[in-house]
Amino acid sequence: MFPRLLVCGLAVILVACGTPGAPQPPSLRLPKPVEDLRAVRQGDKVILTWTSPSVTTDDGGIRGAATARICRSLLAGERECRDKAADIPSLPGQKATFTDDLTPLLQSARQDFVSYNVEVLNDRGRSAGPSNAVTILLAPSMTAPQNVSAQLDRNGVTISWTGTEPPPAGALRAEYRYRVLRSVAGEASAETVVGEAPARAGSGSFTDRNFQWERRYAYRVAGVTRVLSRDGRVLGEFEGDPGARVVVNAHDSFPPAAPRDLQAVYSGVETQRSIDLTWTPNDDADLAGYHVYRREGAGNFARISSEAARTPSFRDTNVQPGRTYTYSVTAVDERGNESQSSQPASEGVPQ
């Protein structure tokens, strides 16, 4: 009886320790599909960007050389790669980019759009499928204007250019504009759209008034194609080739306009004599205040306001009976630039 029990015990131990788990299929080592493909058109080129996958569909690491296949399609919703644009190395987890030339498609004038996707292949040439698709509209691009220049004055920065004739209409309805963009020179800052104007041949200009003094700016003017639907909705837009930049040092050395309509009026009684001054307010955006000057007889003007007056008025209480005083006023901006003097105004103090 003991031998039989011993055998049964060994059988239980062997069953408990030796049972394997469920069999696993061999890994196909297929890179996960790209999910963040993006496309930007600039001129007659399209720039594709995406993140290369770093793992396979079964969450394993990518081994061996992987290849990114860029595919073009002229059919909506097509997933099969019938038109290969290029094969490029795929580095796991790295940002990837590819630039495609649209010139042959634009010259055909028969297509409204082209779609792209990216398929990442393993070292055996197999993939888990294409990425998300992106679509580019095939309207003609607007060339950058010529002779771009910048002129700084106290009213702002005026960007001028010589435009070219917009391209002829194609299969898609489009309108064309010139876009003025600004960035901070010497810094890795994003460009800001500061204005637009209809694209036409000949001279054009735009004045940027929304900037900060004492900064250095770079401006450029880009031709923009805006694709429209039949009912006028904007389907998409893109810039032409980037034009030349012009740099402006926005140093404010421009004084405000001189105050106008200065008037001087005597007021008061014997114990409180004064001359009240008023003038038309200055509308400069960076106005800091006003300086008031006075002279007596044929003497020189001397400033009598200890601080810049914040309002367009001033009361002079340091006056003497029987004397005549002549006044002038200047405007001062936030950087200390002082305007020309106003027209003088005179007033006498009674005996």
Coordinates of C-alpha atoms in Angstrom, one line a residue:
M1 CA 0.0 0.0 0.0
F2 CA 2.8 2.4 0.8
P3 CA 4.4 2.2 -2.7
R4 CA 1.0 3.0 -4.3
L5 CA 0.6 6.2 -2.1
L6 CA 4.2 7.2 -2.9
V7 CA 3.5 6.9 -6.6
C8 CA 0.3 9.0 -6.3
G9 CA 2.1 11.7 -4.3
L10 CA 4.8 11.9 -6.9
A11 CA 2.1 12.2 -9.6
V12 CA 0.5 15.1 -7.9
I13 CA 3.8 16.9 -7.5
L14 CA 4.6 16.4 -11.1
V15 CA 1.3 17.6 -12.3
A16 CA 1.4 20.7 -10.1
C17 CA 5.0 21.7 -11.0
G18 CA 5.1 20.8 -14.7
T19 CA 1.9 22.1 -16.2
P20 CA 2.9 24.8 -18.9
G21 CA 0.9 28.0 -19.6
A22 CA -1.2 28.6 -22.7
P23 CA 1.0 28.5 -25.8
Q24 CA 1.9 32.0 -27.2
P25 CA 2.0 32.6 -31.0
P26 CA 5.4 33.9 -32.3
S27 CA 5.7 37.7 -32.5
L28 CA 5.2 39.1 -35.9
R29 CA 7.3 42.1 -34.8
L30 CA 5.0 44.6 -36.7
P31 CA 5.7 48.2 -35.8
K32 CA 2.6 50.0 -34.5
P33 CA 1.0 52.3 -37.1
V34 CA 1.8 56.0 -37.1
E35 CA -1.0 58.0 -35.5
D36 CA 0.1 61.6 -35.7
L37 CA 0.9 62.2 -39.4
R38 CA 0.6 65.9 -40.3
A39 CA 1.0 67.8 -43.5
V40 CA 1.8 71.5 -44.2
R41 CA 1.9 72.9 -47.7
Q42 CA 4.4 75.7 -48.5
G43 CA 4.5 76.8 -52.1
D44 CA 4.7 73.8 -54.4
K45 CA 5.9 71.5 -51.7
V46 CA 4.3 69.6 -48.9
I47 CA 6.1 68.9 -45.6
L48 CA 5.1 65.7 -43.8
T49 CA 5.9 65.1 -40.1
W50 CA 5.2 62.2 -37.8
T51 CA 6.5 60.3 -34.8
S52 CA 8.2 56.9 -35.7
P53 CA 6.7 54.0 -33.6
S54 CA 9.0 52.7 -30.8
V55 CA 7.1 49.5 -30.1
T56 CA 5.4 46.7 -32.0
T57 CA 1.7 45.8 -32.0
D58 CA 2.4 43.3 -29.2
D59 CA 4.3 46.0 -27.2
G60 CA 7.7 44.6 -27.9
G61 CA 10.7 46.6 -28.8
I62 CA 11.4 47.2 -32.5
R63 CA 14.4 45.1 -33.6
G64 CA 16.3 45.4 -36.8
A65 CA 16.1 48.1 -39.4
A66 CA 12.6 49.6 -39.9
T67 CA 11.5 51.6 -43.0
A68 CA 9.0 54.4 -43.3
R69 CA 7.1 54.2 -46.7
I70 CA 5.5 57.4 -47.8
C71 CA 2.5 56.8 -50.0
R72 CA 0.5 59.2 -52.2
S73 CA -3.0 58.7 -53.4
L74 CA -5.3 60.6 -55.7
L75 CA -8.4 58.6 -54.6
A76 CA -10.4 59.5 -51.5
G77 CA -10.2 56.8 -48.8
E78 CA -7.6 54.6 -50.6
R79 CA -5.4 52.7 -48.1
E80 CA -3.3 50.6 -50.5
C81 CA 0.0 52.1 -51.4
R82 CA -0.2 52.4 -55.2
D83 CA 2.1 55.4 -55.6
K84 CA 5.2 55.2 -53.4
A85 CA 6.8 58.7 -52.8
A86 CA 9.8 57.4 -51.0
D87 CA 11.2 54.8 -48.5
I88 CA 13.3 56.4 -45.7
P89 CA 14.8 54.9 -42.5
S90 CA 12.5 54.9 -39.4
L91 CA 14.2 55.5 -36.1
P92 CA 12.1 54.3 -33.2
G93 CA 10.5 57.1 -31.2
Q94 CA 12.1 59.9 -33.2
K95 CA 10.4 62.7 -35.0
A96 CA 10.5 62.2 -38.8
T97 CA 10.0 64.5 -41.7
F98 CA 9.7 64.2 -45.5
T99 CA 9.2 66.9 -48.2
D100 CA 7.4 66.0 -51.4
D101 CA 7.4 68.1 -54.6
L102 CA 3.9 68.8 -55.9
T103 CA 5.0 70.3 -59.2
P104 CA 4.0 67.3 -61.5
L105 CA 0.5 67.1 -59.9
L106 CA 0.0 70.9 -60.2
Q107 CA 1.0 70.8 -63.8
S108 CA -1.6 68.2 -64.7
A109 CA -4.5 70.5 -63.7
R110 CA -6.8 67.5 -63.3
Q111 CA -6.6 66.9 -59.6
D112 CA -8.2 68.7 -56.7
F113 CA -6.3 67.0 -54.0
V114 CA -3.7 64.5 -53.0
S115 CA -3.6 62.3 -49.9
Y116 CA -0.6 60.9 -48.0
N117 CA -0.1 58.2 -45.5
V118 CA 3.0 56.6 -43.9
E119 CA 3.5 52.8 -43.4
V120 CA 6.3 51.6 -41.2
L121 CA 7.8 48.2 -42.3
N122 CA 9.9 45.9 -40.2
D123 CA 13.1 44.3 -41.4
R124 CA 11.0 41.6 -43.2
G125 CA 9.0 44.2 -45.2
R126 CA 5.8 43.7 -43.2
S127 CA 3.7 46.4 -41.5
A128 CA 0.6 46.7 -39.3
G129 CA -1.1 49.1 -41.7
P130 CA -0.9 52.7 -42.8
S131 CA -1.1 55.8 -40.7
N132 CA -3.9 58.3 -40.6
A133 CA -4.3 60.0 -43.9
V134 CA -3.7 63.7 -44.6
T135 CA -5.1 65.7 -47.6
I136 CA -3.5 68.5 -49.5
L137 CA -5.5 70.8 -51.8
L138 CA -3.9 71.3 -55.2
A139 CA -4.6 75.0 -55.9
P140 CA -1.9 77.2 -57.4
S141 CA 0.4 78.9 -54.9
M142 CA 1.0 82.6 -54.6
T143 CA 4.6 83.8 -55.1
A144 CA 6.2 86.0 -52.5
P145 CA 6.3 89.8 -53.4
Q146 CA 9.5 91.6 -54.4
N147 CA 11.3 94.6 -53.0
V148 CA 10.0 94.2 -49.4
S149 CA 11.1 97.2 -47.3
A150 CA 10.3 98.7 -43.9
Q151 CA 10.0 102.3 -42.8
L152 CA 9.7 103.3 -39.1
D153 CA 8.0 106.5 -38.0
R154 CA 6.1 107.7 -35.0
N155 CA 2.9 106.2 -36.4
G156 CA 4.3 102.6 -36.7
V157 CA 6.3 100.3 -39.0
T158 CA 5.2 100.5 -42.6
I159 CA 6.0 97.4 -44.7
S160 CA 6.0 98.0 -48.5
W161 CA 6.4 95.6 -51.4
T162 CA 5.9 95.1 -55.1
G163 CA 3.3 92.4 -55.8
T164 CA 2.9 90.1 -58.7
E165 CA -0.2 89.1 -60.7
P166 CA -2.1 86.3 -58.9
P167 CA -2.0 82.9 -60.7
P168 CA -4.8 82.0 -63.2
A169 CA -7.8 80.1 -61.8
G170 CA -7.5 76.3 -61.6
A171 CA -9.9 73.5 -60.9
L172 CA -10.4 74.8 -57.4
R173 CA -11.9 78.2 -56.5
A174 CA -9.4 80.3 -54.7
E175 CA -8.6 83.9 -53.6
Y176 CA -5.1 85.3 -53.1
R177 CA -3.8 87.6 -50.4
Y178 CA -0.5 89.0 -49.1
R179 CA 0.1 88.3 -45.4
V180 CA 2.4 90.4 -43.2
L181 CA 4.1 88.4 -40.4
R182 CA 6.3 89.6 -37.6
S183 CA 8.7 87.9 -35.2
V184 CA 11.2 89.1 -32.6
A185 CA 14.6 89.2 -34.4
G186 CA 17.3 87.0 -32.9
E187 CA 14.8 84.9 -30.8
A188 CA 13.2 81.6 -31.4
S189 CA 9.7 83.1 -31.3
A190 CA 6.7 82.2 -33.3
E191 CA 5.6 84.5 -36.0
T192 CA 2.5 86.7 -35.5
V193 CA 0.2 87.7 -38.3
V194 CA -0.1 91.5 -38.1
G195 CA -2.1 92.2 -41.3
E196 CA -3.3 91.1 -44.7
A197 CA -4.0 92.9 -48.0
P198 CA -5.5 91.6 -51.3
A199 CA -2.9 90.3 -53.7
R200 CA -2.4 92.4 -56.8
A201 CA 0.3 93.5 -59.1
G202 CA 2.1 96.7 -58.2
S203 CA 2.9 98.4 -55.0
G204 CA 1.3 97.5 -51.7
S205 CA 1.9 98.4 -48.0
F206 CA 0.7 97.8 -44.5
T207 CA 1.4 99.7 -41.3
D208 CA 1.9 97.8 -38.1
R209 CA 0.9 99.9 -35.1
N210 CA 0.5 97.1 -32.5
F211 CA 4.2 96.6 -31.5
Q212 CA 6.5 97.5 -28.6
W213 CA 9.1 100.2 -28.9
E214 CA 12.7 99.5 -28.2
R215 CA 12.5 96.0 -29.6
R216 CA 14.0 94.5 -32.8
Y217 CA 11.6 92.9 -35.2
A218 CA 11.8 90.8 -38.4
Y219 CA 9.0 91.1 -40.9
R220 CA 8.2 89.1 -44.0
V221 CA 5.3 89.2 -46.6
A222 CA 3.9 85.9 -47.8
G223 CA 1.6 85.1 -50.6
V224 CA -1.4 83.2 -49.4
T225 CA -3.8 80.9 -51.3
R226 CA -7.2 80.5 -49.7
V227 CA -9.3 77.7 -51.2
L228 CA -13.0 78.2 -51.2
S229 CA -16.1 76.0 -51.6
R230 CA -18.8 76.9 -54.1
D231 CA -20.7 78.7 -51.4
G232 CA -17.7 80.7 -50.2
R233 CA -16.6 78.6 -47.2
V234 CA -12.9 78.4 -46.6
L235 CA -11.7 74.8 -47.2
G236 CA -8.1 75.5 -46.4
E237 CA -5.2 77.9 -47.0
F238 CA -1.5 77.8 -47.4
E239 CA 1.5 80.1 -47.9
G240 CA 3.7 80.3 -50.9
D241 CA 7.5 80.1 -50.7
P242 CA 8.8 82.2 -47.8
G243 CA 9.9 85.6 -48.9
A244 CA 12.9 87.7 -47.7
R245 CA 12.8 89.1 -44.2
V246 CA 13.5 92.8 -43.3
V247 CA 14.7 93.7 -39.8
V248 CA 13.6 96.9 -38.0
N249 CA 15.0 98.3 -34.8
A250 CA 11.9 99.9 -33.2
H251 CA 13.8 102.7 -31.4
D252 CA 11.5 105.6 -30.5
S253 CA 13.2 108.9 -31.3
F254 CA 9.9 110.4 -32.6
P255 CA 8.4 113.3 -30.5
P256 CA 4.7 113.6 -30.1
A257 CA 2.7 116.2 -32.0
A258 CA 2.8 119.8 -30.6
P259 CA -0.2 120.8 -28.5
R260 CA -2.8 123.0 -30.2
D261 CA -5.2 125.8 -29.3
L262 CA -3.4 127.1 -26.3
Q263 CA -5.4 129.7 -24.4
A264 CA -4.4 131.8 -21.3
V265 CA -7.1 133.5 -19.2
Y266 CA -6.6 135.6 -16.0
S267 CA -8.8 134.7 -13.1
G268 CA -8.9 135.5 -9.4
V269 CA -9.2 138.3 -6.9
E270 CA -6.6 140.5 -5.3
T271 CA -5.5 137.9 -2.8
Q272 CA -5.5 134.9 -5.2
R273 CA -4.4 135.9 -8.7
S274 CA -3.7 133.3 -11.3
I275 CA -3.6 132.6 -15.1
D276 CA -5.3 129.5 -16.3
L277 CA -4.0 127.7 -19.3
T278 CA -6.0 125.2 -21.5
W279 CA -5.3 123.4 -24.8
T280 CA -6.5 120.6 -27.0
P281 CA -5.5 117.1 -25.7
N282 CA -2.8 115.3 -27.6
D283 CA -3.9 111.9 -28.9
D284 CA -0.5 110.1 -29.1
A285 CA -0.9 106.7 -27.6
D286 CA 2.4 106.9 -25.6
L287 CA 1.8 110.4 -24.2
A288 CA 3.3 110.9 -20.7
G289 CA 2.2 114.5 -20.2
Y290 CA 2.9 118.2 -20.9
H291 CA 5.6 120.7 -20.0
V292 CA 4.6 124.3 -19.5
Y293 CA 6.9 127.2 -20.3
R294 CA 6.6 131.0 -19.5
R295 CA 8.4 134.2 -20.3
E296 CA 7.9 137.7 -19.2
G297 CA 8.3 140.5 -21.7
A298 CA 11.1 139.8 -24.2
G299 CA 12.9 137.2 -22.0
N300 CA 13.5 133.6 -22.7
F301 CA 11.0 130.8 -22.1
A302 CA 11.6 128.9 -18.8
R303 CA 9.8 125.8 -17.7
I304 CA 7.4 126.4 -14.8
S305 CA 5.8 122.9 -14.4
S306 CA 7.8 120.9 -11.9
E307 CA 6.3 117.6 -13.3
A308 CA 4.7 116.7 -16.6
A309 CA 1.0 117.8 -16.5
R310 CA -1.3 114.8 -16.9
T311 CA -4.2 116.8 -18.2
P312 CA -4.4 119.6 -20.9
S313 CA -4.7 122.4 -18.3
F314 CA -2.4 124.3 -15.9
R315 CA -2.8 127.1 -13.3
D316 CA 0.0 129.6 -12.9
T317 CA -0.4 131.2 -9.4
N318 CA 3.1 132.8 -9.4
V319 CA 2.0 136.0 -11.2
Q320 CA 2.3 139.7 -10.3
P321 CA 0.0 142.6 -10.9
G322 CA 0.6 144.8 -13.9
R323 CA 2.7 142.3 -15.7
T324 CA 2.1 140.3 -19.0
Y325 CA 3.1 136.7 -19.4
T326 CA 3.5 134.6 -22.5
Y327 CA 3.1 130.8 -22.4
S328 CA 3.9 127.8 -24.5
V329 CA 3.3 124.1 -24.0
T330 CA 5.1 120.9 -25.2
A331 CA 4.0 117.3 -25.2
V332 CA 6.3 114.5 -23.8
D333 CA 6.0 110.8 -24.5
E334 CA 6.9 107.8 -22.2
R335 CA 10.5 107.7 -23.5
G336 CA 11.2 111.4 -22.9
N337 CA 10.8 112.6 -26.5
E338 CA 9.5 116.2 -26.4
S339 CA 7.5 117.9 -29.1
Q340 CA 7.9 121.3 -30.7
S341 CA 6.3 124.1 -28.7
S342 CA 2.7 125.1 -29.2
Q343 CA 1.8 128.5 -30.5
P344 CA 2.3 131.0 -27.7
A345 CA -0.5 132.6 -25.7
S346 CA -0.2 135.8 -23.7
E347 CA -2.2 137.2 -20.8
G348 CA -1.8 140.2 -18.5
V349 CA -2.5 140.6 -14.7
P350 CA -4.5 143.7 -13.8
Q351 CA -3.1 146.2 -11.3

